[in-house]
């Protein structure tokens, strides 16, 4: 079974810098693997333990520094890393990002069985990229997955956590799933894994390599744009202590919390 895990590097700092186009500056900024993507890697590793001939490829779009993030994924048990990198990708919104990743998958990894993504990215929090990839590849998708129940090599059973409760969904391959934070602690790298990562060669593809043009990627390929970027001011207001339930109820009523 061939699994693709799409991961993203996000800024590991509160001192976020923006470009002249009001997008987050990623090159030259200290970054980490998006936390939800760590759980995507974890679900792929769990499947590898169940199905022995499973191959996990970790894929990301970003600057050259993202190779270190890919090697961290290899160190915990993934088989290889692939970087989609081109200066023309800068400033991409979720639509242009999914266009780029879907094109890379179609042209280089068309024989995949399962794509696993994190449900959210902590720097954007849109939850759009994974579903958009599935749409462009015309494959089924399952979102808000808490954990994978079982896999027979041809289909997957995913447990979803929704506001209304828990449900189990079956998806036949090829398919894409987006995962939430899991129950288990993420796998730690082993010494052998670190050695393997150190000597692993990261495959790198440019815009031309995956058959796209400058009009389809980056800012030019993005139908949305950021008009303004700023750091919000926190106004905590004043606090008051309620001495009994009647006073608390009155305060809640004043703020519209109780309907008469």
PDB file of C-alpha atoms in Angstrom:
ATOM      1  CA  UNK A   1       0.000   0.000   0.000  1.00  0.00           C
ATOM      2  CA  UNK A   2       1.275   3.461  -0.885  1.00  0.00           C
ATOM      3  CA  UNK A   3       0.480   6.322   1.496  1.00  0.00           C
ATOM      4  CA  UNK A   4       1.129  10.011   0.870  1.00  0.00           C
ATOM      5  CA  UNK A   5       1.224  12.299   3.907  1.00  0.00           C
ATOM      6  CA  UNK A   6       0.932  16.020   3.125  1.00  0.00           C
ATOM      7  CA  UNK A   7       2.609  18.141   5.793  1.00  0.00           C
ATOM      8  CA  UNK A   8       3.298  21.838   6.233  1.00  0.00           C
ATOM      9  CA  UNK A   9       5.919  23.902   8.017  1.00  0.00           C
ATOM     10  CA  UNK A  10       4.513  26.625  10.246  1.00  0.00           C
ATOM     11  CA  UNK A  11       6.313  29.437  12.099  1.00  0.00           C
ATOM     12  CA  UNK A  12       7.698  28.442  15.520  1.00  0.00           C
ATOM     13  CA  UNK A  13       7.648  31.954  16.879  1.00  0.00           C
ATOM     14  CA  UNK A  14       5.298  34.660  18.096  1.00  0.00           C
ATOM     15  CA  UNK A  15       7.306  37.178  16.096  1.00  0.00           C
ATOM     16  CA  UNK A  16       5.563  36.443  12.793  1.00  0.00           C
ATOM     17  CA  UNK A  17       6.724  38.489   9.824  1.00  0.00           C
ATOM     18  CA  UNK A  18       4.626  39.352   6.803  1.00  0.00           C
ATOM     19  CA  UNK A  19       5.662  39.899   3.209  1.00  0.00           C
ATOM     20  CA  UNK A  20       4.757  42.961   1.170  1.00  0.00           C
ATOM     21  CA  UNK A  21       1.678  41.026  -0.013  1.00  0.00           C
ATOM     22  CA  UNK A  22       0.492  40.484   3.606  1.00  0.00           C
ATOM     23  CA  UNK A  23       1.263  36.739   3.503  1.00  0.00           C
ATOM     24  CA  UNK A  24       3.337  34.957   6.150  1.00  0.00           C
ATOM     25  CA  UNK A  25       7.065  34.991   5.473  1.00  0.00           C
ATOM     26  CA  UNK A  26       8.287  31.385   5.619  1.00  0.00           C
ATOM     27  CA  UNK A  27      11.796  31.418   4.202  1.00  0.00           C
ATOM     28  CA  UNK A  28      14.484  32.124   6.792  1.00  0.00           C
ATOM     29  CA  UNK A  29      12.021  31.822   9.692  1.00  0.00           C
ATOM     30  CA  UNK A  30      12.325  29.128  12.353  1.00  0.00           C
ATOM     31  CA  UNK A  31       9.612  26.571  11.674  1.00  0.00           C
ATOM     32  CA  UNK A  32       8.101  23.338  12.981  1.00  0.00           C
ATOM     33  CA  UNK A  33       5.856  20.620  11.552  1.00  0.00           C
ATOM     34  CA  UNK A  34       2.231  21.660  11.805  1.00  0.00           C
ATOM     35  CA  UNK A  35       0.953  19.802  14.936  1.00  0.00           C
ATOM     36  CA  UNK A  36      -2.063  18.261  13.157  1.00  0.00           C
ATOM     37  CA  UNK A  37       0.284  16.906  10.477  1.00  0.00           C
ATOM     38  CA  UNK A  38       2.258  15.077  13.152  1.00  0.00           C
ATOM     39  CA  UNK A  39      -0.891  13.072  13.885  1.00  0.00           C
ATOM     40  CA  UNK A  40      -1.318  12.473  10.143  1.00  0.00           C
ATOM     41  CA  UNK A  41       2.159  10.926  10.151  1.00  0.00           C
ATOM     42  CA  UNK A  42       1.220   8.891  13.219  1.00  0.00           C
ATOM     43  CA  UNK A  43      -1.839   7.390  11.526  1.00  0.00           C
ATOM     44  CA  UNK A  44       0.296   6.437   8.519  1.00  0.00           C
ATOM     45  CA  UNK A  45       2.828   4.728  10.797  1.00  0.00           C
ATOM     46  CA  UNK A  46       0.034   2.766  12.495  1.00  0.00           C
ATOM     47  CA  UNK A  47      -1.127   1.489   9.102  1.00  0.00           C
ATOM     48  CA  UNK A  48       2.435   0.492   8.247  1.00  0.00           C
ATOM     49  CA  UNK A  49       2.478  -1.751  11.308  1.00  0.00           C
ATOM     50  CA  UNK A  50      -0.716  -3.457  10.131  1.00  0.00           C
ATOM     51  CA  UNK A  51       0.215  -3.845   6.450  1.00  0.00           C
ATOM     52  CA  UNK A  52       3.887  -4.746   6.134  1.00  0.00           C
ATOM     53  CA  UNK A  53       4.473  -3.697   2.498  1.00  0.00           C
ATOM     54  CA  UNK A  54       3.265  -0.134   3.142  1.00  0.00           C
ATOM     55  CA  UNK A  55       5.391   2.735   1.813  1.00  0.00           C
ATOM     56  CA  UNK A  56       4.984   6.203   3.328  1.00  0.00           C
ATOM     57  CA  UNK A  57       5.984   9.244   1.290  1.00  0.00           C
ATOM     58  CA  UNK A  58       5.889  12.612   3.032  1.00  0.00           C
ATOM     59  CA  UNK A  59       5.131  15.541   0.731  1.00  0.00           C
ATOM     60  CA  UNK A  60       5.331  19.272   1.326  1.00  0.00           C
ATOM     61  CA  UNK A  61       5.309  22.513  -0.632  1.00  0.00           C
ATOM     62  CA  UNK A  62       7.713  25.162   0.621  1.00  0.00           C
ATOM     63  CA  UNK A  63      11.216  26.665   0.569  1.00  0.00           C
ATOM     64  CA  UNK A  64      14.380  24.570   0.665  1.00  0.00           C
ATOM     65  CA  UNK A  65      14.571  24.746   4.465  1.00  0.00           C
ATOM     66  CA  UNK A  66      11.542  22.433   4.567  1.00  0.00           C
ATOM     67  CA  UNK A  67      13.890  19.509   3.797  1.00  0.00           C
ATOM     68  CA  UNK A  68      14.771  19.394   7.509  1.00  0.00           C
ATOM     69  CA  UNK A  69      11.114  18.896   8.372  1.00  0.00           C
ATOM     70  CA  UNK A  70      10.876  16.047   5.861  1.00  0.00           C
ATOM     71  CA  UNK A  71      13.923  14.380   7.372  1.00  0.00           C
ATOM     72  CA  UNK A  72      12.306  14.524  10.811  1.00  0.00           C
ATOM     73  CA  UNK A  73       9.387  12.579   9.352  1.00  0.00           C
ATOM     74  CA  UNK A  74      11.788   9.989   7.940  1.00  0.00           C
ATOM     75  CA  UNK A  75      13.487   9.734  11.339  1.00  0.00           C
ATOM     76  CA  UNK A  76      10.244   8.551  12.976  1.00  0.00           C
ATOM     77  CA  UNK A  77       9.571   5.868  10.365  1.00  0.00           C
ATOM     78  CA  UNK A  78       8.441   7.365   7.043  1.00  0.00           C
ATOM     79  CA  UNK A  79      10.201   6.021   3.962  1.00  0.00           C
ATOM     80  CA  UNK A  80      10.977   9.089   1.866  1.00  0.00           C
ATOM     81  CA  UNK A  81      10.418  12.822   1.602  1.00  0.00           C
ATOM     82  CA  UNK A  82       9.435  14.968  -1.364  1.00  0.00           C
ATOM     83  CA  UNK A  83       9.727  18.748  -1.576  1.00  0.00           C
ATOM     84  CA  UNK A  84       7.736  20.795  -4.095  1.00  0.00           C
ATOM     85  CA  UNK A  85       9.679  24.041  -4.210  1.00  0.00           C
ATOM     86  CA  UNK A  86       9.726  27.055  -6.482  1.00  0.00           C
ATOM     87  CA  UNK A  87       9.937  30.776  -5.775  1.00  0.00           C
ATOM     88  CA  UNK A  88       6.802  31.212  -7.888  1.00  0.00           C
ATOM     89  CA  UNK A  89       4.823  29.306  -5.218  1.00  0.00           C
ATOM     90  CA  UNK A  90       5.244  32.181  -2.738  1.00  0.00           C
ATOM     91  CA  UNK A  91       2.049  33.784  -1.465  1.00  0.00           C
ATOM     92  CA  UNK A  92      -0.234  30.885  -2.475  1.00  0.00           C
ATOM     93  CA  UNK A  93      -3.654  30.666  -0.837  1.00  0.00           C
ATOM     94  CA  UNK A  94      -5.332  27.316  -0.126  1.00  0.00           C
ATOM     95  CA  UNK A  95      -6.658  27.051  -3.694  1.00  0.00           C
ATOM     96  CA  UNK A  96      -3.241  27.549  -5.312  1.00  0.00           C
ATOM     97  CA  UNK A  97      -1.601  25.293  -2.713  1.00  0.00           C
ATOM     98  CA  UNK A  98      -4.022  22.442  -3.375  1.00  0.00           C
ATOM     99  CA  UNK A  99      -3.601  22.957  -7.134  1.00  0.00           C
ATOM    100  CA  UNK A 100       0.160  22.587  -6.736  1.00  0.00           C
ATOM    101  CA  UNK A 101       0.021  19.547  -4.465  1.00  0.00           C
ATOM    102  CA  UNK A 102      -2.623  17.807  -6.599  1.00  0.00           C
ATOM    103  CA  UNK A 103      -0.527  18.388  -9.737  1.00  0.00           C
ATOM    104  CA  UNK A 104       2.533  16.944  -8.000  1.00  0.00           C
ATOM    105  CA  UNK A 105       0.562  13.867  -6.921  1.00  0.00           C
ATOM    106  CA  UNK A 106      -0.926  13.349 -10.398  1.00  0.00           C
ATOM    107  CA  UNK A 107       2.408  13.651 -12.183  1.00  0.00           C
ATOM    108  CA  UNK A 108       4.739  11.885  -9.736  1.00  0.00           C
ATOM    109  CA  UNK A 109       2.664   9.651  -7.428  1.00  0.00           C
ATOM    110  CA  UNK A 110      -0.433   8.685  -9.400  1.00  0.00           C
ATOM    111  CA  UNK A 111      -0.355   5.107  -8.035  1.00  0.00           C
ATOM    112  CA  UNK A 112      -1.102   6.177  -4.429  1.00  0.00           C
ATOM    113  CA  UNK A 113      -3.728   4.415  -2.330  1.00  0.00           C
ATOM    114  CA  UNK A 114      -4.293   6.861   0.528  1.00  0.00           C
ATOM    115  CA  UNK A 115      -3.504  10.525   1.207  1.00  0.00           C
ATOM    116  CA  UNK A 116      -3.447  11.681   4.833  1.00  0.00           C
ATOM    117  CA  UNK A 117      -3.518  15.375   5.807  1.00  0.00           C
ATOM    118  CA  UNK A 118      -3.862  17.261   9.059  1.00  0.00           C
ATOM    119  CA  UNK A 119      -7.342  18.743   9.477  1.00  0.00           C
ATOM    120  CA  UNK A 120      -6.019  22.250  10.222  1.00  0.00           C
ATOM    121  CA  UNK A 121      -2.832  24.280   9.908  1.00  0.00           C
ATOM    122  CA  UNK A 122      -2.229  26.438  12.969  1.00  0.00           C
ATOM    123  CA  UNK A 123      -1.032  29.401  10.885  1.00  0.00           C
ATOM    124  CA  UNK A 124      -4.164  29.591   8.718  1.00  0.00           C
ATOM    125  CA  UNK A 125      -6.787  27.374  10.360  1.00  0.00           C
ATOM    126  CA  UNK A 126      -8.922  27.163   7.197  1.00  0.00           C
ATOM    127  CA  UNK A 127      -9.172  23.332   6.879  1.00  0.00           C
ATOM    128  CA  UNK A 128      -9.455  23.799   3.097  1.00  0.00           C
ATOM    129  CA  UNK A 129      -6.274  22.388   1.575  1.00  0.00           C
ATOM    130  CA  UNK A 130      -6.901  18.674   2.196  1.00  0.00           C
ATOM    131  CA  UNK A 131     -10.498  18.671   0.880  1.00  0.00           C
ATOM    132  CA  UNK A 132      -9.418  20.788  -2.105  1.00  0.00           C
ATOM    133  CA  UNK A 133      -6.736  18.235  -3.015  1.00  0.00           C
ATOM    134  CA  UNK A 134      -9.364  15.475  -2.924  1.00  0.00           C
ATOM    135  CA  UNK A 135     -11.674  17.523  -5.133  1.00  0.00           C
ATOM    136  CA  UNK A 136      -8.957  18.157  -7.718  1.00  0.00           C
ATOM    137  CA  UNK A 137      -8.004  14.471  -7.748  1.00  0.00           C
ATOM    138  CA  UNK A 138     -11.678  13.443  -7.892  1.00  0.00           C
ATOM    139  CA  UNK A 139     -11.366  10.994  -4.994  1.00  0.00           C
ATOM    140  CA  UNK A 140     -13.495  10.458  -1.861  1.00  0.00           C
ATOM    141  CA  UNK A 141     -12.569  12.346   1.298  1.00  0.00           C
ATOM    142  CA  UNK A 142     -13.229  11.852   4.995  1.00  0.00           C
ATOM    143  CA  UNK A 143     -12.646  14.820   7.323  1.00  0.00           C
ATOM    144  CA  UNK A 144     -12.437  15.302  11.101  1.00  0.00           C
ATOM    145  CA  UNK A 145     -10.985  11.822  11.581  1.00  0.00           C
ATOM    146  CA  UNK A 146     -10.027  10.994  15.165  1.00  0.00           C
ATOM    147  CA  UNK A 147      -8.434   7.655  14.369  1.00  0.00           C
ATOM    148  CA  UNK A 148      -8.342   4.896  11.783  1.00  0.00           C
ATOM    149  CA  UNK A 149     -10.198   1.763  12.824  1.00  0.00           C
ATOM    150  CA  UNK A 150      -9.072  -0.878  10.338  1.00  0.00           C
ATOM    151  CA  UNK A 151      -7.672  -1.284   6.843  1.00  0.00           C
ATOM    152  CA  UNK A 152      -7.775  -4.241   4.459  1.00  0.00           C
ATOM    153  CA  UNK A 153      -5.462  -2.758   1.808  1.00  0.00           C
ATOM    154  CA  UNK A 154      -8.400  -1.838  -0.424  1.00  0.00           C
ATOM    155  CA  UNK A 155     -10.437   0.376   1.896  1.00  0.00           C
ATOM    156  CA  UNK A 156     -10.170   2.179   5.223  1.00  0.00           C
ATOM    157  CA  UNK A 157     -12.541   2.594   8.159  1.00  0.00           C
ATOM    158  CA  UNK A 158     -12.207   6.033   9.763  1.00  0.00           C
ATOM    159  CA  UNK A 159     -13.710   7.141  13.069  1.00  0.00           C
ATOM    160  CA  UNK A 160     -14.951  10.736  12.833  1.00  0.00           C
ATOM    161  CA  UNK A 161     -15.557  13.028  15.796  1.00  0.00           C
ATOM    162  CA  UNK A 162     -18.462  15.395  15.092  1.00  0.00           C
ATOM    163  CA  UNK A 163     -20.575  17.777  17.152  1.00  0.00           C
ATOM    164  CA  UNK A 164     -23.470  15.315  16.976  1.00  0.00           C
ATOM    165  CA  UNK A 165     -21.360  12.346  18.105  1.00  0.00           C
ATOM    166  CA  UNK A 166     -19.033   9.679  16.735  1.00  0.00           C
ATOM    167  CA  UNK A 167     -19.406   7.881  13.424  1.00  0.00           C
ATOM    168  CA  UNK A 168     -17.388   5.305  11.484  1.00  0.00           C
ATOM    169  CA  UNK A 169     -17.035   5.799   7.728  1.00  0.00           C
ATOM    170  CA  UNK A 170     -15.705   3.359   5.128  1.00  0.00           C
ATOM    171  CA  UNK A 171     -13.775   4.791   2.170  1.00  0.00           C
ATOM    172  CA  UNK A 172     -12.479   2.738  -0.734  1.00  0.00           C
ATOM    173  CA  UNK A 173      -9.038   3.516  -2.167  1.00  0.00           C
ATOM    174  CA  UNK A 174      -7.856   5.815  -3.562  1.00  0.00           C
ATOM    175  CA  UNK A 175      -9.043   8.235  -0.897  1.00  0.00           C
ATOM    176  CA  UNK A 176      -8.000  11.197   1.249  1.00  0.00           C
ATOM    177  CA  UNK A 177      -8.528  11.668   4.976  1.00  0.00           C
ATOM    178  CA  UNK A 178      -7.955  14.680   7.228  1.00  0.00           C
ATOM    179  CA  UNK A 179      -7.090  13.863  10.839  1.00  0.00           C
ATOM    180  CA  UNK A 180      -7.546  15.608  14.151  1.00  0.00           C
ATOM    181  CA  UNK A 181      -5.357  15.253  17.242  1.00  0.00           C
ATOM    182  CA  UNK A 182      -5.058  11.571  18.114  1.00  0.00           C
ATOM    183  CA  UNK A 183      -5.192   9.708  21.389  1.00  0.00           C
ATOM    184  CA  UNK A 184      -1.593   8.457  21.432  1.00  0.00           C
ATOM    185  CA  UNK A 185       1.710  10.215  21.928  1.00  0.00           C
ATOM    186  CA  UNK A 186       3.535  10.811  18.627  1.00  0.00           C
ATOM    187  CA  UNK A 187       6.339   8.400  17.764  1.00  0.00           C
ATOM    188  CA  UNK A 188       9.816   9.482  18.796  1.00  0.00           C
ATOM    189  CA  UNK A 189      12.755   9.114  16.392  1.00  0.00           C
ATOM    190  CA  UNK A 190      15.107   6.174  16.898  1.00  0.00           C
ATOM    191  CA  UNK A 191      18.879   6.233  16.454  1.00  0.00           C
ATOM    192  CA  UNK A 192      18.562   4.158  13.286  1.00  0.00           C
ATOM    193  CA  UNK A 193      15.809   6.456  12.079  1.00  0.00           C
ATOM    194  CA  UNK A 194      17.974   9.526  12.604  1.00  0.00           C
ATOM    195  CA  UNK A 195      20.812   7.859  10.688  1.00  0.00           C
ATOM    196  CA  UNK A 196      18.470   6.974   7.836  1.00  0.00           C
ATOM    197  CA  UNK A 197      17.142  10.539   7.699  1.00  0.00           C
ATOM    198  CA  UNK A 198      20.632  11.978   7.704  1.00  0.00           C
ATOM    199  CA  UNK A 199      21.596  10.101   4.544  1.00  0.00           C
ATOM    200  CA  UNK A 200      18.213  10.238   2.810  1.00  0.00           C
ATOM    201  CA  UNK A 201      18.017  12.251  -0.385  1.00  0.00           C
ATOM    202  CA  UNK A 202      14.949  14.481  -0.570  1.00  0.00           C
ATOM    203  CA  UNK A 203      13.313  14.467  -4.001  1.00  0.00           C
ATOM    204  CA  UNK A 204      12.680  18.035  -5.167  1.00  0.00           C
ATOM    205  CA  UNK A 205      10.382  19.173  -7.954  1.00  0.00           C
ATOM    206  CA  UNK A 206       9.838  22.627  -9.421  1.00  0.00           C
ATOM    207  CA  UNK A 207       6.777  24.201 -11.020  1.00  0.00           C
ATOM    208  CA  UNK A 208       7.812  22.972 -14.481  1.00  0.00           C
ATOM    209  CA  UNK A 209       8.476  19.456 -13.171  1.00  0.00           C
ATOM    210  CA  UNK A 210       4.823  19.010 -12.194  1.00  0.00           C
ATOM    211  CA  UNK A 211       3.396  20.600 -15.345  1.00  0.00           C
ATOM    212  CA  UNK A 212       2.102  23.920 -14.010  1.00  0.00           C
ATOM    213  CA  UNK A 213       2.482  27.511 -15.192  1.00  0.00           C
ATOM    214  CA  UNK A 214       3.136  30.740 -13.278  1.00  0.00           C
ATOM    215  CA  UNK A 215      -0.521  31.740 -13.713  1.00  0.00           C
ATOM    216  CA  UNK A 216      -1.677  28.653 -11.777  1.00  0.00           C
ATOM    217  CA  UNK A 217       0.512  28.960  -8.683  1.00  0.00           C
ATOM    218  CA  UNK A 218       1.499  31.416  -5.974  1.00  0.00           C
ATOM    219  CA  UNK A 219      -0.167  34.805  -5.848  1.00  0.00           C
ATOM    220  CA  UNK A 220      -1.117  34.724  -9.535  1.00  0.00           C
ATOM    221  CA  UNK A 221      -2.989  31.468  -9.066  1.00  0.00           C
ATOM    222  CA  UNK A 222      -4.739  32.560  -5.863  1.00  0.00           C
ATOM    223  CA  UNK A 223      -8.318  33.863  -6.190  1.00  0.00           C
ATOM    224  CA  UNK A 224      -8.155  35.283  -2.641  1.00  0.00           C
ATOM    225  CA  UNK A 225      -5.752  37.780  -1.134  1.00  0.00           C
ATOM    226  CA  UNK A 226      -4.986  39.253   2.270  1.00  0.00           C
ATOM    227  CA  UNK A 227      -5.931  42.928   2.316  1.00  0.00           C
ATOM    228  CA  UNK A 228      -4.431  43.600   5.732  1.00  0.00           C
ATOM    229  CA  UNK A 229      -2.360  41.690   8.301  1.00  0.00           C
ATOM    230  CA  UNK A 230      -2.059  42.810  11.898  1.00  0.00           C
ATOM    231  CA  UNK A 231      -1.563  41.551  15.440  1.00  0.00           C
ATOM    232  CA  UNK A 232      -4.858  41.763  17.380  1.00  0.00           C
ATOM    233  CA  UNK A 233      -5.023  43.741  20.597  1.00  0.00           C
ATOM    234  CA  UNK A 234      -6.357  41.885  23.618  1.00  0.00           C
ATOM    235  CA  UNK A 235      -8.830  43.891  25.660  1.00  0.00           C
ATOM    236  CA  UNK A 236      -9.454  41.842  28.796  1.00  0.00           C
ATOM    237  CA  UNK A 237     -11.904  44.326  30.315  1.00  0.00           C
ATOM    238  CA  UNK A 238     -12.814  44.446  33.979  1.00  0.00           C
ATOM    239  CA  UNK A 239     -13.733  41.499  36.190  1.00  0.00           C
ATOM    240  CA  UNK A 240     -16.264  41.406  39.001  1.00  0.00           C
ATOM    241  CA  UNK A 241     -16.892  38.753  41.638  1.00  0.00           C
ATOM    242  CA  UNK A 242     -20.426  37.407  42.133  1.00  0.00           C
ATOM    243  CA  UNK A 243     -21.185  36.412  45.720  1.00  0.00           C
ATOM    244  CA  UNK A 244     -24.305  34.306  45.051  1.00  0.00           C
ATOM    245  CA  UNK A 245     -26.265  32.599  42.255  1.00  0.00           C
ATOM    246  CA  UNK A 246     -28.876  35.379  42.012  1.00  0.00           C
ATOM    247  CA  UNK A 247     -26.211  37.979  41.320  1.00  0.00           C
ATOM    248  CA  UNK A 248     -24.520  35.676  38.771  1.00  0.00           C
ATOM    249  CA  UNK A 249     -27.845  35.111  36.996  1.00  0.00           C
ATOM    250  CA  UNK A 250     -28.433  38.858  36.833  1.00  0.00           C
ATOM    251  CA  UNK A 251     -24.995  39.434  35.287  1.00  0.00           C
ATOM    252  CA  UNK A 252     -25.594  36.712  32.677  1.00  0.00           C
ATOM    253  CA  UNK A 253     -28.965  38.285  31.895  1.00  0.00           C
ATOM    254  CA  UNK A 254     -27.359  41.709  31.419  1.00  0.00           C
ATOM    255  CA  UNK A 255     -24.975  40.263  28.850  1.00  0.00           C
ATOM    256  CA  UNK A 256     -27.753  38.518  26.940  1.00  0.00           C
ATOM    257  CA  UNK A 257     -27.140  35.019  28.222  1.00  0.00           C
ATOM    258  CA  UNK A 258     -30.676  34.436  29.545  1.00  0.00           C
ATOM    259  CA  UNK A 259     -33.768  34.795  27.397  1.00  0.00           C
ATOM    260  CA  UNK A 260     -36.995  35.623  29.162  1.00  0.00           C
TER     261      UNK A 260
END
